[in-house]
Amino acid sequence: MTKRYLLAPGPTPVPPEALLAMAMPIIHHRSPDFLPVLDSAKKGLQWLYQTKNDVLILCSTGTGGMVGSVNNFFSPGDKALVVNAGNFGERWTKICKSYGLNVEEIKVDWGYTVDPSVVENALKKDPSIKGVFVQASETSTGVYHDIKALAGIVKGYAETILVVDAISALVAHDLKMDEWGIDVMIGGSQKGLMLPPGLAFVGISEKAWTFAEKSTSPKFYFNFKKERESLSKNQTSFTSPVTLIIGLNESLKMLQTEGLENAFARHEKLAGATRDAIAAIGLEMFTKESPSNAVTAIQAPHGIDGQEIYKNLRVKYGITAAGGQGQAKGKIFRIAHLGYAGTFDVITAIAGVEMVLKGMGHPVKLGTGVAVAQELLMVREG
Ligand SMILES: Cc1ncc(COP(=O)(O)O)c(C=O)c1O
């Protein structure tokens, strides 16, 4: 038997509290049993999103939330400005094009973050841009984009909204939806929220709802106005994913007990320890600036295939981390510290990386990175 450790940037491990809650018998989504369940999830998500506005709950993966955020607020021919700094930035472009939007891309080299002044200049040059699309955490490169700065810029344009894919950033980064002025923010269940895949969340500002009034794109399953109406009655428009929403209440309860600031601090600490440990082993970050607190992207040493590191971690030691995506495939591997993550997840990951690299003939002194992580993560007396 090989014991398994899930250290991927989604799906992430699900805590026993949520697993047990989801083992309860199914309740009917139109029965009175379910109404308080959805009401509680609705309020919990507003707390997590730091918003007074509605946060829709969709039965889909995160990409469904991205698709819905294109077809509900925009129309064919609308101009979209997409920050393309990785695999998920590329996804924004593909979705926008599939709904007939006219896409202008800001291409950012993989491993780097977007310079907010580039977005500002693009908006100044073309105020007809209706939407700015970006990731908070670009999971494929391990970069965090400066959402606060971008929201501050877009706020100045009455005819433009900021659409943020926060699927991997939610819980790992402080994203003040109302205070910063984020218009649309998308999350997914299988990341910081510590749940199985299957739920997408979309927070929507009043400004974005005015865009929804004008949208002519086709919509049926992802019809946000209809979902908002259902949500006001503690319902979803179609059969509710009752089990996942029961689990969601449990994970929100755990996060509320921890406190939002503490959850952000925990992610920051785990991410910092991972980076320092990786540096101690002599490895280079793939992320060149503004590293994400959700996932660490590491350059494979010269002459070693990143996919082989990922594969050996899994096959030899039962650790499921992640390889590279798109143009980074083979060049990198990634370790997540997201959701139900703590000290010994980082130590396990670093120990595994040291053992795999040594096994592949790379010069590593076992314990070097582990010792650094232990120092940074140990609880001091007093
Ligand atoms: C930043 C980001 N956006 C979008 C997605 C896509 O989410 P899903 O696979 O849940 O559709 C992911 C998932 O890895 C992600 O990390």
Short mmCIF file of C-alpha atoms and ligand atoms in Angstrom, two decimals:
data_model
loop_
_atom_site.label_atom_id
_atom_site.label_comp_id
_atom_site.label_asym_id
_atom_site.label_seq_id
_atom_site.Cartn_x
_atom_site.Cartn_y
_atom_site.Cartn_z
CA MET A 1 0.00 0.00 0.00
CA THR A 2 1.18 3.51 -0.77
CA LYS A 3 -0.25 6.24 1.43
CA ARG A 4 -1.53 9.12 -0.69
CA TYR A 5 -0.95 12.84 -0.20
CA LEU A 6 -2.89 15.30 -2.32
CA LEU A 7 -0.79 18.45 -2.78
CA ALA A 8 -2.19 19.64 -6.11
CA PRO A 9 -3.65 23.09 -6.81
CA GLY A 10 -7.07 21.50 -7.12
CA PRO A 11 -8.69 19.29 -6.27
CA THR A 12 -7.36 19.79 -2.74
CA PRO A 13 -7.94 17.58 0.32
CA VAL A 14 -11.40 17.66 1.90
CA PRO A 15 -11.42 17.83 5.73
CA PRO A 16 -13.22 15.04 7.62
CA GLU A 17 -15.81 17.53 8.95
CA ALA A 18 -16.97 18.27 5.40
CA LEU A 19 -16.75 14.63 4.31
CA LEU A 20 -18.94 13.55 7.22
CA ALA A 21 -21.50 16.29 6.58
CA MET A 22 -21.71 15.16 2.95
CA ALA A 23 -22.35 11.56 4.03
CA MET A 24 -25.82 12.49 5.37
CA PRO A 25 -28.87 11.27 3.43
CA ILE A 26 -29.90 13.39 0.44
CA ILE A 27 -32.53 16.03 1.12
CA HIS A 28 -34.83 17.44 -1.53
CA HIS A 29 -33.77 20.78 -2.99
CA ARG A 30 -37.37 22.15 -3.08
CA SER A 31 -38.24 20.98 0.43
CA PRO A 32 -38.18 23.24 3.51
CA ASP A 33 -35.17 21.18 4.72
CA PHE A 34 -32.97 22.76 2.11
CA LEU A 35 -33.93 26.44 2.42
CA PRO A 36 -31.88 27.16 5.58
CA VAL A 37 -28.96 25.22 4.10
CA LEU A 38 -28.81 27.48 1.06
CA ASP A 39 -29.47 30.57 3.15
CA SER A 40 -26.49 29.76 5.33
CA ALA A 41 -24.23 29.06 2.30
CA LYS A 42 -25.35 32.32 0.70
CA LYS A 43 -24.44 34.35 3.80
CA GLY A 44 -21.17 32.47 4.29
CA LEU A 45 -20.09 33.20 0.73
CA GLN A 46 -20.86 36.91 1.17
CA TRP A 47 -18.58 36.82 4.21
CA LEU A 48 -15.83 35.06 2.27
CA TYR A 49 -16.19 37.38 -0.75
CA GLN A 50 -16.27 40.44 1.55
CA THR A 51 -19.37 41.67 -0.27
CA LYS A 52 -22.91 42.76 0.46
CA ASN A 53 -24.01 41.66 -3.01
CA ASP A 54 -25.21 38.29 -4.20
CA VAL A 55 -22.76 35.47 -4.74
CA LEU A 56 -24.36 32.96 -7.11
CA ILE A 57 -23.84 29.25 -6.57
CA LEU A 58 -23.62 27.26 -9.80
CA CYS A 59 -23.53 23.52 -10.29
CA SER A 60 -20.42 23.38 -12.49
CA THR A 61 -16.66 23.53 -12.19
CA GLY A 62 -14.95 26.93 -12.07
CA THR A 63 -14.86 27.20 -15.85
CA GLY A 64 -18.67 27.26 -15.86
CA GLY A 65 -18.47 30.39 -13.71
CA MET A 66 -16.03 31.88 -16.23
CA VAL A 67 -18.33 31.05 -19.16
CA GLY A 68 -21.36 32.49 -17.35
CA SER A 69 -19.42 35.66 -16.61
CA VAL A 70 -18.87 36.16 -20.33
CA ASN A 71 -22.35 35.34 -21.64
CA ASN A 72 -24.25 37.23 -18.93
CA PHE A 73 -22.50 40.59 -18.94
CA PHE A 74 -21.40 40.97 -22.57
CA SER A 75 -22.73 40.74 -26.12
CA PRO A 76 -21.20 39.64 -29.41
CA GLY A 77 -18.92 42.36 -30.75
CA ASP A 78 -18.14 43.81 -27.29
CA LYS A 79 -14.50 44.63 -26.75
CA ALA A 80 -12.68 42.51 -24.12
CA LEU A 81 -9.23 43.21 -22.71
CA VAL A 82 -7.70 39.93 -21.53
CA VAL A 83 -4.60 39.62 -19.36
CA ASN A 84 -2.99 36.51 -20.78
CA ALA A 85 -0.17 35.49 -18.45
CA GLY A 86 -0.65 31.74 -18.54
CA ASN A 87 -2.91 28.80 -19.26
CA PHE A 88 -5.96 30.30 -17.52
CA GLY A 89 -5.48 33.73 -19.11
CA GLU A 90 -5.55 31.88 -22.42
CA ARG A 91 -8.84 30.32 -21.30
CA TRP A 92 -10.40 33.79 -20.93
CA THR A 93 -9.45 34.53 -24.53
CA LYS A 94 -10.95 31.25 -25.77
CA ILE A 95 -14.22 31.76 -23.86
CA CYS A 96 -14.59 35.40 -24.93
CA LYS A 97 -13.98 34.48 -28.57
CA SER A 98 -16.47 31.63 -28.41
CA TYR A 99 -19.18 34.19 -27.49
CA GLY A 100 -18.14 36.53 -30.31
CA LEU A 101 -16.36 39.13 -28.20
CA ASN A 102 -13.66 41.18 -29.83
CA VAL A 103 -10.55 40.30 -27.82
CA GLU A 104 -7.45 42.38 -27.26
CA GLU A 105 -4.80 40.54 -25.28
CA ILE A 106 -2.15 41.87 -22.94
CA LYS A 107 0.40 39.11 -23.26
CA VAL A 108 2.62 38.69 -20.23
CA ASP A 109 5.62 36.34 -20.25
CA TRP A 110 4.91 33.23 -18.19
CA GLY A 111 6.22 33.68 -14.65
CA TYR A 112 5.59 37.42 -14.59
CA THR A 113 2.70 39.55 -13.36
CA VAL A 114 0.82 42.16 -15.37
CA ASP A 115 1.92 45.76 -14.94
CA PRO A 116 -1.31 47.59 -14.00
CA SER A 117 -0.18 50.68 -15.95
CA VAL A 118 -0.33 48.59 -19.15
CA VAL A 119 -4.01 47.91 -18.45
CA GLU A 120 -4.57 51.58 -17.64
CA ASN A 121 -2.96 52.69 -20.92
CA ALA A 122 -5.03 50.20 -22.92
CA LEU A 123 -8.23 51.58 -21.33
CA LYS A 124 -7.15 55.17 -21.96
CA LYS A 125 -6.45 54.33 -25.60
CA ASP A 126 -9.76 52.53 -26.09
CA PRO A 127 -12.53 53.45 -23.61
CA SER A 128 -14.94 51.25 -25.60
CA ILE A 129 -13.42 48.22 -23.78
CA LYS A 130 -16.36 46.67 -21.91
CA GLY A 131 -14.54 44.12 -19.79
CA VAL A 132 -11.09 43.54 -18.33
CA PHE A 133 -10.49 39.83 -17.68
CA VAL A 134 -7.76 38.56 -15.38
CA GLN A 135 -6.79 35.78 -12.97
CA ALA A 136 -6.07 36.65 -9.34
CA SER A 137 -3.76 33.66 -9.03
CA GLU A 138 -2.57 32.30 -12.41
CA THR A 139 -2.29 28.68 -11.32
CA SER A 140 -0.18 27.60 -14.31
CA THR A 141 2.69 29.99 -13.46
CA GLY A 142 2.20 30.57 -9.72
CA VAL A 143 1.80 34.33 -10.16
CA TYR A 144 -0.57 36.63 -8.24
CA HIS A 145 -1.80 39.68 -10.17
CA ASP A 146 -2.36 42.96 -8.31
CA ILE A 147 -6.17 42.88 -8.23
CA LYS A 148 -6.43 45.87 -5.90
CA ALA A 149 -4.55 48.07 -8.37
CA LEU A 150 -6.52 46.75 -11.35
CA ALA A 151 -9.85 47.31 -9.58
CA GLY A 152 -8.77 50.86 -8.73
CA ILE A 153 -8.10 51.53 -12.42
CA VAL A 154 -11.25 49.92 -13.85
CA LYS A 155 -13.42 51.73 -11.28
CA GLY A 156 -12.63 54.96 -13.12
CA TYR A 157 -14.34 53.70 -16.31
CA ALA A 158 -18.15 53.72 -16.10
CA GLU A 159 -18.53 51.54 -19.21
CA THR A 160 -16.01 48.87 -18.14
CA ILE A 161 -16.13 46.07 -15.57
CA LEU A 162 -13.36 43.98 -14.02
CA VAL A 163 -13.90 40.22 -14.19
CA VAL A 164 -11.58 38.28 -11.88
CA ASP A 165 -11.01 34.54 -12.00
CA ALA A 166 -10.24 33.95 -8.32
CA ILE A 167 -10.73 30.19 -8.64
CA SER A 168 -7.35 29.34 -7.09
CA ALA A 169 -6.88 32.59 -5.13
CA LEU A 170 -10.01 32.54 -2.99
CA VAL A 171 -9.10 31.84 0.68
CA ALA A 172 -5.35 32.03 -0.14
CA HIS A 173 -5.40 35.78 -0.86
CA ASP A 174 -7.29 38.70 0.64
CA LEU A 175 -9.68 39.85 -2.09
CA LYS A 176 -11.86 42.70 -0.86
CA MET A 177 -14.61 42.60 -3.42
CA ASP A 178 -16.66 45.63 -2.32
CA GLU A 179 -13.87 47.77 -0.86
CA TRP A 180 -11.62 47.43 -3.92
CA GLY A 181 -14.45 47.50 -6.44
CA ILE A 182 -14.13 44.08 -8.08
CA ASP A 183 -17.18 43.68 -10.37
CA VAL A 184 -17.29 39.95 -11.00
CA MET A 185 -15.32 37.38 -9.01
CA ILE A 186 -15.37 33.66 -9.73
CA GLY A 187 -14.49 30.87 -7.32
CA GLY A 188 -14.56 27.07 -7.41
CA SER A 189 -15.24 24.48 -4.72
CA GLN A 190 -12.20 22.23 -5.13
CA LYS A 191 -9.54 24.77 -4.20
CA GLY A 192 -9.33 26.97 -1.09
CA LEU A 193 -12.85 25.95 -0.05
CA MET A 194 -11.66 22.39 0.62
CA LEU A 195 -14.53 20.62 -1.19
CA PRO A 196 -14.89 18.16 -4.05
CA PRO A 197 -15.15 19.68 -7.55
CA GLY A 198 -18.64 20.65 -8.72
CA LEU A 199 -19.51 24.14 -7.49
CA ALA A 200 -18.67 27.52 -9.02
CA PHE A 201 -19.36 30.80 -7.25
CA VAL A 202 -19.82 34.20 -8.88
CA GLY A 203 -19.86 37.42 -6.89
CA ILE A 204 -21.45 40.28 -8.82
CA SER A 205 -21.38 44.05 -8.19
CA GLU A 206 -24.31 46.41 -8.82
CA LYS A 207 -22.34 47.87 -11.73
CA ALA A 208 -22.00 44.43 -13.33
CA TRP A 209 -25.76 43.80 -12.95
CA THR A 210 -26.39 46.87 -15.14
CA PHE A 211 -24.23 45.21 -17.80
CA ALA A 212 -26.38 42.08 -17.49
CA GLU A 213 -29.43 44.16 -18.46
CA LYS A 214 -27.81 44.96 -21.82
CA SER A 215 -26.32 41.56 -22.66
CA THR A 216 -27.74 39.88 -25.79
CA SER A 217 -25.58 36.74 -25.67
CA PRO A 218 -27.50 33.45 -25.57
CA LYS A 219 -28.11 32.08 -22.08
CA PHE A 220 -30.07 29.19 -20.69
CA TYR A 221 -28.31 27.10 -18.03
CA PHE A 222 -26.00 29.91 -16.97
CA ASN A 223 -28.63 32.64 -16.70
CA PHE A 224 -27.46 34.85 -13.86
CA LYS A 225 -30.60 37.00 -13.61
CA LYS A 226 -32.66 33.85 -13.22
CA GLU A 227 -30.18 32.49 -10.66
CA ARG A 228 -30.36 35.73 -8.69
CA GLU A 229 -34.12 35.47 -8.56
CA SER A 230 -33.91 31.85 -7.38
CA LEU A 231 -31.25 32.74 -4.80
CA SER A 232 -33.54 35.38 -3.30
CA LYS A 233 -35.89 32.46 -2.47
CA ASN A 234 -33.02 30.31 -1.14
CA GLN A 235 -33.19 28.11 -4.23
CA THR A 236 -31.15 27.45 -7.33
CA SER A 237 -32.85 27.47 -10.75
CA PHE A 238 -32.19 23.80 -11.46
CA THR A 239 -31.66 20.80 -9.17
CA SER A 240 -29.35 22.00 -6.42
CA PRO A 241 -26.13 20.10 -5.76
CA VAL A 242 -27.42 19.56 -2.22
CA THR A 243 -24.55 17.39 -0.99
CA LEU A 244 -21.88 19.87 -2.05
CA ILE A 245 -23.78 22.80 -0.58
CA ILE A 246 -24.06 20.95 2.75
CA GLY A 247 -20.28 20.41 2.57
CA LEU A 248 -19.82 24.08 1.67
CA ASN A 249 -21.53 25.13 4.89
CA GLU A 250 -19.16 22.94 6.83
CA SER A 251 -16.02 24.32 5.18
CA LEU A 252 -17.30 27.89 5.56
CA LYS A 253 -17.92 27.16 9.24
CA MET A 254 -14.32 25.95 9.60
CA LEU A 255 -13.02 29.08 7.88
CA GLN A 256 -15.21 31.30 10.04
CA THR A 257 -13.80 29.63 13.15
CA GLU A 258 -10.28 30.19 11.85
CA GLY A 259 -11.03 33.77 10.78
CA LEU A 260 -10.44 35.21 7.33
CA GLU A 261 -7.26 37.07 8.26
CA ASN A 262 -5.83 33.93 9.87
CA ALA A 263 -6.64 31.87 6.78
CA PHE A 264 -4.80 34.36 4.56
CA ALA A 265 -1.86 34.45 7.00
CA ARG A 266 -1.71 30.64 7.06
CA HIS A 267 -1.50 30.48 3.28
CA GLU A 268 1.13 33.21 3.19
CA LYS A 269 3.25 31.40 5.77
CA LEU A 270 3.02 28.01 4.04
CA ALA A 271 3.83 29.57 0.67
CA GLY A 272 6.80 31.50 2.10
CA ALA A 273 8.21 28.40 3.79
CA THR A 274 7.84 26.41 0.56
CA ARG A 275 9.72 29.05 -1.44
CA ASP A 276 12.55 29.33 1.09
CA ALA A 277 12.89 25.56 1.32
CA ILE A 278 13.01 25.28 -2.45
CA ALA A 279 15.74 27.94 -2.58
CA ALA A 280 17.71 26.08 0.10
CA ILE A 281 17.70 22.96 -2.09
CA GLY A 282 19.22 25.11 -4.83
CA LEU A 283 16.15 25.12 -7.07
CA GLU A 284 14.87 28.18 -8.91
CA MET A 285 11.36 29.50 -8.88
CA PHE A 286 9.53 29.50 -12.21
CA THR A 287 7.58 32.46 -10.86
CA LYS A 288 9.78 35.50 -11.31
CA GLU A 289 7.67 38.04 -9.43
CA SER A 290 4.60 38.32 -7.20
CA PRO A 291 4.30 34.66 -6.16
CA SER A 292 0.88 33.25 -5.35
CA ASN A 293 0.05 31.98 -1.86
CA ALA A 294 -1.91 29.09 -3.40
CA VAL A 295 0.76 27.28 -5.41
CA THR A 296 4.52 27.36 -5.88
CA ALA A 297 5.84 26.83 -9.41
CA ILE A 298 9.39 25.52 -9.49
CA GLN A 299 11.82 25.31 -12.38
CA ALA A 300 13.04 21.73 -12.97
CA PRO A 301 16.85 21.54 -12.65
CA HIS A 302 18.77 21.63 -15.92
CA GLY A 303 18.58 18.29 -17.71
CA ILE A 304 15.64 16.98 -15.64
CA ASP A 305 12.11 16.76 -17.04
CA GLY A 306 9.60 18.46 -14.72
CA GLN A 307 6.97 15.88 -15.63
CA GLU A 308 9.31 13.13 -14.40
CA ILE A 309 9.64 14.88 -11.01
CA TYR A 310 5.84 15.08 -10.81
CA LYS A 311 5.53 11.43 -11.87
CA ASN A 312 8.17 10.16 -9.43
CA LEU A 313 6.59 12.04 -6.53
CA ARG A 314 3.33 10.27 -7.26
CA VAL A 315 4.58 6.81 -8.17
CA LYS A 316 7.42 6.46 -5.65
CA TYR A 317 6.03 8.37 -2.68
CA GLY A 318 2.26 8.74 -3.22
CA ILE A 319 2.47 12.55 -3.45
CA THR A 320 0.17 14.06 -6.07
CA ALA A 321 1.57 17.51 -6.83
CA ALA A 322 1.32 19.00 -10.34
CA GLY A 323 3.43 19.20 -13.46
CA GLY A 324 3.54 22.05 -15.95
CA GLN A 325 0.78 23.15 -18.33
CA GLY A 326 1.02 24.44 -21.89
CA GLN A 327 4.41 25.96 -22.74
CA ALA A 328 5.69 25.16 -19.20
CA LYS A 329 5.09 21.41 -19.55
CA GLY A 330 8.31 19.52 -18.83
CA LYS A 331 10.06 22.63 -17.55
CA ILE A 332 8.42 22.94 -14.15
CA PHE A 333 6.59 21.21 -11.34
CA ARG A 334 4.16 22.76 -8.87
CA ILE A 335 3.38 22.26 -5.20
CA ALA A 336 0.12 23.55 -3.75
CA HIS A 337 -0.45 24.76 -0.20
CA LEU A 338 -4.10 25.54 -0.67
CA GLY A 339 -7.23 24.92 1.37
CA TYR A 340 -6.96 22.22 4.03
CA ALA A 341 -3.18 22.66 4.17
CA GLY A 342 -0.78 22.88 7.09
CA THR A 343 2.82 22.57 8.27
CA PHE A 344 3.29 18.90 7.45
CA ASP A 345 1.92 19.22 3.95
CA VAL A 346 4.81 21.57 3.16
CA ILE A 347 7.32 19.35 4.95
CA THR A 348 5.99 16.27 3.14
CA ALA A 349 6.25 18.02 -0.21
CA ILE A 350 9.77 19.30 0.38
CA ALA A 351 10.98 15.95 1.73
CA GLY A 352 9.47 14.23 -1.31
CA VAL A 353 11.12 16.65 -3.74
CA GLU A 354 14.51 16.13 -2.08
CA MET A 355 14.14 12.33 -2.24
CA VAL A 356 12.94 12.35 -5.85
CA LEU A 357 15.71 14.66 -7.04
CA LYS A 358 18.39 12.63 -5.24
CA GLY A 359 16.92 9.48 -6.76
CA MET A 360 17.17 11.08 -10.20
CA GLY A 361 20.89 11.77 -9.68
CA HIS A 362 20.57 15.49 -8.86
CA PRO A 363 22.96 16.57 -6.09
CA VAL A 364 20.75 17.21 -3.06
CA LYS A 365 21.71 16.94 0.60
CA LEU A 366 18.65 15.30 2.14
CA GLY A 367 16.98 17.41 4.80
CA THR A 368 18.32 20.78 3.61
CA GLY A 369 14.98 22.17 2.49
CA VAL A 370 13.07 20.30 5.18
CA ALA A 371 15.17 21.96 7.91
CA VAL A 372 14.43 25.40 6.46
CA ALA A 373 10.69 24.67 6.34
CA GLN A 374 10.78 23.28 9.90
CA GLU A 375 12.50 26.41 11.22
CA LEU A 376 9.98 28.67 9.52
CA LEU A 377 6.91 26.68 10.48
CA MET A 378 7.69 25.54 14.00
CA VAL A 379 5.62 26.95 16.81
CA ARG A 380 7.91 28.85 19.20
CA GLU A 381 7.51 28.78 22.96
CA GLY A 382 5.45 31.62 24.41
C1 LIG B 1 -7.00 30.03 -12.06
C2 LIG B 1 -7.91 28.95 -12.54
N1 LIG B 1 -8.90 29.25 -13.40
C3 LIG B 1 -9.73 28.33 -13.87
C4 LIG B 1 -9.61 27.02 -13.50
C5 LIG B 1 -10.55 26.02 -14.07
O1 LIG B 1 -11.36 25.52 -13.09
P1 LIG B 1 -12.19 24.16 -13.30
O2 LIG B 1 -11.20 23.10 -13.64
O3 LIG B 1 -12.83 24.00 -11.96
O4 LIG B 1 -13.16 24.41 -14.38
C6 LIG B 1 -8.61 26.63 -12.62
C7 LIG B 1 -8.44 25.22 -12.25
O5 LIG B 1 -7.37 24.70 -12.10
C8 LIG B 1 -7.73 27.63 -12.12
O6 LIG B 1 -6.75 27.30 -11.27
#
